[in-house]
C-alpha positions as a Python dict, from the first residue, in 0.01 Angstrom:
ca = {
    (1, 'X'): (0, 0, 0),
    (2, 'X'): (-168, -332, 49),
    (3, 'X'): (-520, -374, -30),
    (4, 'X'): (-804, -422, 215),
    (5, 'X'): (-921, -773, 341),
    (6, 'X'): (-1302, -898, 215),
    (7, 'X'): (-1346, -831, 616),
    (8, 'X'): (-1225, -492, 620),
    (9, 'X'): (-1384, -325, 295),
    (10, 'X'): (-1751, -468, 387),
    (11, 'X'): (-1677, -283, 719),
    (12, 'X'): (-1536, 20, 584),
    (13, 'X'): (-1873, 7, 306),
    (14, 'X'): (-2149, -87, 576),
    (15, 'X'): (-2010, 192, 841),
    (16, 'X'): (-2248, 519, 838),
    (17, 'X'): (-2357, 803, 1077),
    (18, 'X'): (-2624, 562, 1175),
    (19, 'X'): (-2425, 254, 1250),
    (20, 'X'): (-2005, 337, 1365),
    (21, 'X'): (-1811, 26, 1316),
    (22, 'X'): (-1491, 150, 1365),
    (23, 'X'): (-1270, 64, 1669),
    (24, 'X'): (-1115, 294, 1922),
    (25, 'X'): (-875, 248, 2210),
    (26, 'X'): (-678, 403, 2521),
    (27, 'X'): (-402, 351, 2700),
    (28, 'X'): (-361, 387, 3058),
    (29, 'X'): (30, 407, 3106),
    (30, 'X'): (160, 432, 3503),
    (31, 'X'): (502, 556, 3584),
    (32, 'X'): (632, 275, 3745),
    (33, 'X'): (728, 379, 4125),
    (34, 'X'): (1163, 253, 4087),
    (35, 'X'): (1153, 369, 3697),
    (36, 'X'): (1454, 659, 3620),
    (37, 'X'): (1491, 824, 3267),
    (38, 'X'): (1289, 940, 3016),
    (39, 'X'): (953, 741, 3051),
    (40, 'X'): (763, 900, 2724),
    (41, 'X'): (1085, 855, 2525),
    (42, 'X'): (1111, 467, 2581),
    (43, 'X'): (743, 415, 2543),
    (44, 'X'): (783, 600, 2198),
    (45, 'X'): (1092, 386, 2118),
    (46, 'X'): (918, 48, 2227),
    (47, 'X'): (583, 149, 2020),
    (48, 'X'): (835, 254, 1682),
    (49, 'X'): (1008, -59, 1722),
    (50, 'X'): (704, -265, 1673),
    (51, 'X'): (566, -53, 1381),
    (52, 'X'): (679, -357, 1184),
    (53, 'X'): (406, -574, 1325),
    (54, 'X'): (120, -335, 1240),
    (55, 'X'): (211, -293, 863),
    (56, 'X'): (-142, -146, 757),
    (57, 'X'): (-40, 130, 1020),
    (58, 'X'): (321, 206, 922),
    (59, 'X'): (257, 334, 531),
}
């Protein structure tokens, strides 16, 4: 496992109760209207397949 950046760790030290730095997010995902097959599936394939670009996330 790598270590963390300067950046992160001061984040990760200075975050309390008092003061959340961490980062959130949500995905809105639409069905699109011509789309046949297994819609959940692929979008669990396509995220998997990019795993590799988000190393930190992946170990």
């Amino acid at each position: 496992m790598d270590h963390l950046s300067g950046l992160d760790a001061a984040f990760l030290h200075l975050e309390s109760p008092e003061t959340p730095m961490h980062v959130g997010g949500l995905s809105i995902l639409e069905l699109p209207a011509d789309y046949s097959g297994d819609f959940m599936q692929d979008v669990r394939t396509h995220i998997q397949n990019r795993m590799q670009y988000g190393a930190n996330f992946s170990t």
